[in-house]
Coordinates of C-alpha atoms and ligand atoms in Angstrom, one line a residue:
M1 CA -21.3 -7.8 -0.3
R2 CA -17.5 -7.7 0.3
H3 CA -15.3 -4.7 0.6
F4 CA -11.6 -4.6 -0.2
L5 CA -10.2 -2.9 2.9
S6 CA -7.3 -5.2 3.5
T7 CA -5.9 -8.4 2.0
E8 CA -6.3 -10.0 5.4
D9 CA -9.9 -10.4 4.4
W10 CA -9.1 -12.2 1.2
S11 CA -7.6 -15.7 0.9
G12 CA -4.5 -16.5 -1.1
V13 CA -6.7 -18.4 -3.6
E14 CA -8.9 -15.3 -4.1
I15 CA -5.9 -13.1 -4.6
A16 CA -4.4 -15.5 -7.1
Q17 CA -7.7 -15.5 -9.0
M18 CA -7.6 -11.7 -9.1
L19 CA -4.0 -11.7 -10.3
E20 CA -5.0 -14.1 -13.1
V21 CA -7.8 -11.7 -14.2
A22 CA -5.2 -8.8 -14.1
T23 CA -2.9 -10.8 -16.3
Q24 CA -5.7 -11.3 -18.9
L25 CA -6.6 -7.6 -18.7
K26 CA -2.9 -6.6 -19.3
R27 CA -3.1 -8.6 -22.5
Q28 CA -6.5 -7.3 -23.5
P29 CA -7.0 -3.9 -21.8
L30 CA -10.3 -2.7 -23.3
Q31 CA -13.3 -4.5 -21.9
T32 CA -16.9 -3.6 -21.0
T33 CA -17.2 -5.0 -17.5
M34 CA -17.9 -1.5 -16.1
Q35 CA -20.3 -0.5 -18.8
G36 CA -22.8 1.8 -17.2
K37 CA -21.0 1.6 -13.8
S38 CA -19.2 4.2 -11.9
I39 CA -16.7 4.6 -9.0
A40 CA -16.2 7.5 -6.6
L41 CA -12.5 8.1 -5.8
V42 CA -12.4 9.9 -2.5
F43 CA -8.9 11.4 -1.9
F44 CA -8.1 13.0 1.5
N45 CA -4.4 12.9 0.4
N46 CA -2.3 13.5 -2.7
S47 CA -1.7 10.9 -5.4
L48 CA -0.2 10.4 -8.9
R49 CA -0.4 6.6 -9.5
T50 CA -3.6 5.7 -7.6
R51 CA -5.7 8.4 -9.1
T52 CA -4.5 8.0 -12.7
S53 CA -4.7 4.2 -12.7
F54 CA -8.2 4.1 -11.2
E55 CA -9.5 6.8 -13.5
I56 CA -7.9 5.2 -16.7
G57 CA -8.8 1.7 -15.5
A58 CA -12.5 2.6 -15.1
W59 CA -12.5 4.2 -18.5
Q60 CA -10.8 1.2 -20.1
L61 CA -13.6 -1.1 -18.7
G62 CA -16.3 1.2 -20.1
G63 CA -17.1 2.8 -16.7
K64 CA -16.8 6.3 -15.2
A65 CA -14.7 7.5 -12.3
I66 CA -15.4 10.7 -10.4
V67 CA -12.7 12.2 -8.1
L68 CA -13.7 14.0 -4.9
N69 CA -11.2 15.7 -2.5
P70 CA -13.0 16.4 0.8
G71 CA -12.1 19.8 2.2
K72 CA -11.1 21.1 -1.3
D73 CA -13.7 20.4 -4.0
A74 CA -16.1 18.4 -1.7
W75 CA -17.4 19.2 1.7
P76 CA -15.0 18.5 4.7
L77 CA -16.2 15.4 6.4
A78 CA -16.7 14.3 10.0
Y79 CA -16.5 10.6 10.8
D80 CA -16.8 10.3 14.6
F81 CA -20.2 9.3 15.8
G82 CA -21.9 11.5 18.4
A83 CA -19.6 14.4 17.4
V84 CA -21.1 17.8 17.7
M85 CA -20.3 19.1 14.2
D86 CA -19.5 22.7 15.2
G87 CA -16.0 22.7 13.6
T88 CA -15.0 22.8 9.9
A89 CA -16.8 19.6 8.8
E90 CA -20.0 20.3 6.9
E91 CA -21.1 16.8 6.3
H92 CA -20.9 13.4 8.1
V93 CA -19.5 10.4 6.4
A94 CA -22.8 8.6 7.3
E95 CA -24.6 10.7 4.8
A96 CA -21.8 11.1 2.3
A97 CA -21.3 7.3 2.0
Q98 CA -25.0 6.7 1.6
V99 CA -25.4 9.4 -1.0
L100 CA -22.4 8.2 -3.0
S101 CA -23.8 4.7 -2.9
R102 CA -26.9 6.0 -4.7
Y103 CA -24.9 7.4 -7.5
C104 CA -21.9 5.0 -7.8
D105 CA -21.4 1.3 -7.9
L106 CA -18.0 1.4 -6.0
I107 CA -16.4 3.8 -3.6
A108 CA -12.7 4.0 -3.1
V109 CA -11.0 6.0 -0.3
R110 CA -7.5 7.2 0.4
C111 CA -7.1 8.6 4.0
F112 CA -3.6 8.6 5.6
P113 CA -3.1 8.6 9.3
A114 CA -3.0 11.9 11.1
F115 CA 0.4 11.0 12.5
Q116 CA -0.3 12.3 16.0
N117 CA -1.6 9.2 17.9
W118 CA -1.0 5.7 16.5
E119 CA -3.6 4.2 18.9
L120 CA -6.2 6.4 17.1
D121 CA -4.8 6.0 13.6
R122 CA -4.6 2.3 13.8
E123 CA -8.4 2.1 14.2
D124 CA -8.6 3.4 10.5
K125 CA -11.9 5.1 11.4
V126 CA -12.5 7.0 8.1
I127 CA -12.5 4.0 5.8
N128 CA -14.3 1.8 8.3
A129 CA -17.0 4.5 8.6
F130 CA -17.3 4.5 4.8
A131 CA -17.6 0.7 4.8
E132 CA -20.2 0.8 7.5
H133 CA -22.5 3.3 5.8
A134 CA -21.9 2.5 2.1
S135 CA -24.3 0.1 0.4
V136 CA -21.7 -0.6 -2.4
P137 CA -18.2 -2.1 -2.1
V138 CA -15.5 0.1 -0.6
I139 CA -11.9 -0.1 -1.8
N140 CA -8.9 1.0 0.3
M141 CA -6.7 3.3 -1.8
E142 CA -4.2 3.5 1.2
T143 CA -4.9 4.1 4.8
I144 CA -2.8 2.1 7.3
V145 CA -2.5 -0.6 4.6
H146 CA -2.2 -0.3 0.8
P147 CA -3.8 -3.4 -0.5
C148 CA -3.9 -2.3 -4.2
Q149 CA -0.1 -1.8 -4.0
E150 CA 0.1 -5.4 -2.6
L151 CA -1.7 -6.8 -5.6
A152 CA 0.6 -4.8 -8.0
L153 CA 3.7 -6.0 -6.1
A154 CA 2.6 -9.6 -6.2
M155 CA 1.8 -9.5 -9.9
T156 CA 5.1 -7.8 -10.7
M157 CA 7.1 -10.4 -8.7
Q158 CA 5.2 -13.2 -10.4
E159 CA 6.1 -11.8 -13.8
Q160 CA 9.7 -12.0 -12.7
F161 CA 9.9 -15.2 -10.8
G162 CA 6.8 -17.2 -11.6
N163 CA 5.9 -19.1 -8.4
L164 CA 6.9 -16.9 -5.4
E165 CA 7.1 -19.7 -2.8
N166 CA 10.4 -19.9 -1.0
R167 CA 11.9 -16.9 -2.8
K168 CA 14.0 -14.7 -0.5
F169 CA 12.2 -11.3 0.0
V170 CA 13.8 -8.5 2.0
L171 CA 11.7 -5.5 3.1
T172 CA 14.2 -2.8 4.0
W173 CA 13.5 0.4 5.8
T174 CA 15.1 3.4 4.1
Y175 CA 15.9 6.9 5.2
H176 CA 13.5 9.8 4.4
P177 CA 13.8 13.2 5.9
R178 CA 10.2 13.0 7.2
P179 CA 8.4 10.2 9.0
L180 CA 6.1 8.4 6.5
N181 CA 3.1 6.1 6.7
T182 CA 3.7 2.5 7.6
A183 CA 0.9 1.4 5.2
V184 CA 3.1 0.1 2.3
A185 CA 5.5 -1.6 4.7
N186 CA 2.6 -3.3 6.5
S187 CA 1.2 -4.4 3.2
A188 CA 4.5 -5.6 1.6
L189 CA 5.2 -7.7 4.7
M190 CA 1.7 -9.3 4.5
I191 CA 1.6 -10.0 0.8
A192 CA 5.1 -11.4 0.6
T193 CA 4.5 -13.8 3.5
K194 CA 1.0 -14.7 2.2
M195 CA 2.5 -15.7 -1.2
G196 CA 4.8 -18.1 0.6
M197 CA 8.1 -16.1 0.3
D198 CA 10.9 -16.4 2.8
V199 CA 10.8 -12.9 4.3
T200 CA 13.2 -10.7 6.2
L201 CA 12.3 -7.4 7.7
L202 CA 15.4 -5.2 7.9
C203 CA 15.1 -2.0 10.0
P204 CA 17.4 0.1 12.1
S205 CA 16.2 -1.1 15.5
E206 CA 13.2 -2.5 17.4
D207 CA 11.7 1.0 17.3
Y208 CA 11.0 0.5 13.6
L209 CA 9.1 -2.7 14.0
L210 CA 5.6 -2.6 12.5
D211 CA 2.3 -2.7 14.4
A212 CA 1.7 -6.0 16.2
R213 CA -1.4 -6.6 14.0
F214 CA 0.8 -6.8 10.9
M215 CA 3.8 -8.4 12.4
E216 CA 1.5 -11.2 13.8
A217 CA -0.3 -11.6 10.5
A218 CA 3.0 -11.9 8.6
Q219 CA 4.3 -14.4 11.2
D220 CA 1.1 -16.5 10.8
Y221 CA 1.4 -16.4 6.9
S222 CA 5.0 -17.3 7.2
A223 CA 4.3 -20.3 9.5
A224 CA 1.6 -21.5 7.2
A225 CA 4.1 -21.5 4.4
G226 CA 6.7 -23.3 6.5
H227 CA 8.9 -20.3 7.1
Q228 CA 9.8 -18.1 10.0
L229 CA 9.6 -14.3 9.5
T230 CA 13.1 -12.9 10.2
V231 CA 13.7 -9.5 11.7
S232 CA 17.2 -8.1 11.2
H233 CA 19.0 -4.9 12.0
D234 CA 22.1 -6.0 10.2
I235 CA 22.3 -4.7 6.6
E236 CA 24.9 -7.1 5.2
S237 CA 23.4 -10.3 6.4
A238 CA 19.9 -9.2 5.5
Y239 CA 20.9 -8.5 1.9
A240 CA 23.0 -11.6 1.5
N241 CA 21.2 -14.0 -1.0
A242 CA 18.1 -11.9 -1.3
E243 CA 16.2 -12.4 -4.5
M244 CA 13.8 -9.4 -4.1
V245 CA 14.6 -6.2 -2.3
Y246 CA 11.7 -3.9 -1.5
A247 CA 12.3 -0.5 0.1
K248 CA 10.1 1.7 2.1
S249 CA 10.6 4.4 4.7
W250 CA 8.3 4.8 7.7
G251 CA 8.1 6.5 11.1
A252 CA 8.9 4.7 14.3
L253 CA 5.7 3.8 16.1
P254 CA 7.0 4.4 19.6
Y255 CA 7.7 8.1 18.6
F256 CA 4.3 8.7 16.9
G257 CA 3.4 12.3 17.4
R258 CA 6.8 13.1 19.0
W259 CA 8.6 13.3 15.7
E260 CA 11.2 15.9 16.8
E261 CA 12.5 13.2 19.2
E262 CA 12.6 10.6 16.4
K263 CA 14.4 12.9 14.0
P264 CA 18.0 12.4 15.3
I265 CA 17.5 8.6 15.4
R266 CA 16.2 8.7 11.8
D267 CA 19.0 11.0 10.7
A268 CA 21.6 8.6 12.0
C269 CA 20.2 5.9 9.6
Q270 CA 20.9 7.5 6.3
H271 CA 23.2 4.6 5.4
F272 CA 20.1 2.4 4.9
I273 CA 19.9 3.9 1.4
V274 CA 19.6 1.1 -1.2
D275 CA 22.8 1.4 -3.3
E276 CA 24.7 -0.7 -5.8
K277 CA 27.1 -2.0 -3.1
K278 CA 24.2 -3.5 -1.1
M279 CA 22.5 -4.9 -4.2
A280 CA 25.8 -6.6 -5.1
L281 CA 25.5 -8.7 -1.9
T282 CA 22.2 -10.2 -3.1
N283 CA 21.5 -13.2 -5.3
K284 CA 21.0 -11.0 -8.4
A285 CA 17.9 -9.5 -6.7
R286 CA 15.2 -7.4 -8.3
F287 CA 14.5 -4.1 -6.6
S288 CA 11.3 -2.3 -6.2
H289 CA 9.5 0.5 -4.4
C290 CA 5.9 1.7 -4.5
L291 CA 6.9 5.2 -5.6
P292 CA 7.1 8.1 -5.2
L293 CA 10.8 7.8 -4.3
R294 CA 13.4 10.4 -3.4
R295 CA 16.4 9.5 -5.5
N296 CA 19.8 9.4 -3.7
V297 CA 17.9 9.5 -0.4
K298 CA 16.0 6.2 -0.4
A299 CA 17.8 4.6 -3.4
T300 CA 20.6 5.7 -5.6
D301 CA 20.3 6.7 -9.3
V302 CA 22.3 3.6 -10.2
V303 CA 19.8 1.4 -8.5
M304 CA 16.7 3.2 -9.9
D305 CA 18.1 3.1 -13.4
A306 CA 19.4 -0.6 -13.2
D307 CA 17.8 -3.4 -15.2
Y308 CA 16.9 -5.1 -11.9
C309 CA 14.7 -2.2 -10.8
I310 CA 11.1 -3.1 -11.5
A311 CA 9.4 -0.2 -9.8
I312 CA 7.9 1.1 -13.1
D313 CA 6.5 -2.3 -13.9
E314 CA 4.9 -2.4 -10.4
A315 CA 3.4 1.1 -11.0
E316 CA 2.0 -0.1 -14.4
N317 CA 0.5 -3.1 -12.8
R318 CA -1.5 -0.9 -10.4
L319 CA -3.7 -0.3 -13.5
H320 CA -4.2 -4.0 -14.3
V321 CA -4.8 -5.3 -10.8
Q322 CA -7.3 -2.5 -9.9
K323 CA -9.2 -3.3 -13.1
A324 CA -9.3 -6.9 -11.9
L325 CA -10.4 -5.7 -8.5
M326 CA -13.2 -3.5 -9.7
T327 CA -14.4 -6.3 -12.0
T328 CA -14.3 -8.8 -9.1
L329 CA -16.2 -6.5 -6.7
L330 CA -18.9 -5.7 -9.3
N331 CA -19.4 -9.4 -10.2
Q332 CA -20.0 -10.6 -6.6
Ligands
CP1 N1 2.2 4.2 -4.8 C1 1.1 5.1 -4.8 O1 0.1 4.8 -4.2 O2 1.4 6.2 -5.5 P1 0.5 7.5 -5.4 O3 0.7 8.0 -3.9 O4 1.1 8.5 -6.4 O5 -0.9 7.2 -5.7

């Protein structure tokens, strides 16, 4: 039995097959592949797209989704083994994952980092504990990676470009008043390189490089495709000739848990906003973002409302790729 925790565990061929199923499901949305089946959606964090697309997706396949918010409408969970549970947690993930596996055919989990200690957060303990104790496939709905978003991004770019090999992809850091999760940036870097694109990571300084695990994975995928992953801190040269601009904000890993020290550095980088002047430097690039996005902070109104902005298509494709994913995992 395979989980879907990271696309690192799935080959390019397997991902291509899932995207093909997603394309078929986009044409013919109502199917019966989840008839009599169910999925538990466990949310430790907020969501608009992920929750809606999984719930509607399960329903369109004839299945049932149940949403649980630990600490709100479900018991607060502990996940460390050997912990004396004398705090707020009423239940251990060991029992929760086993019990949900008796009721449901799939378990999906969203659990963002705690943003205090990257060395702890990068272990991704919560979803790994679910995967260890569940007897059904576990899906990552965003932890330190966001693999469902990766599938949607890949599908959306394929709709625009066809074959993605050798297309010029720029992942640009953008300003946000708060430090955000690196998950989507890690994921965008991995899927773009895995699909054979010519990838540039544009960020303000070395402080904003991503975790070595994801930088190295992206370098390996790039090398396999005959490219070299480019890191740039120069906005103009990074945008020049880009065919796809993907934006995301994230917190600097060396300052993890010391965010008051990072704030002046981040505040000095507001010019990384994606605007029409930067987009004019590109090779008629498409623009996208995983959403939610703060307008006129991360990208301007003009960029968000332009014909080249495909962020809404990408959000729609979350529905189709997750239906393909659920079907794939249930058929294994
Ligand atoms: N992109 C994404 O995962 O959106 P939500 O946080 O709204 O689910």
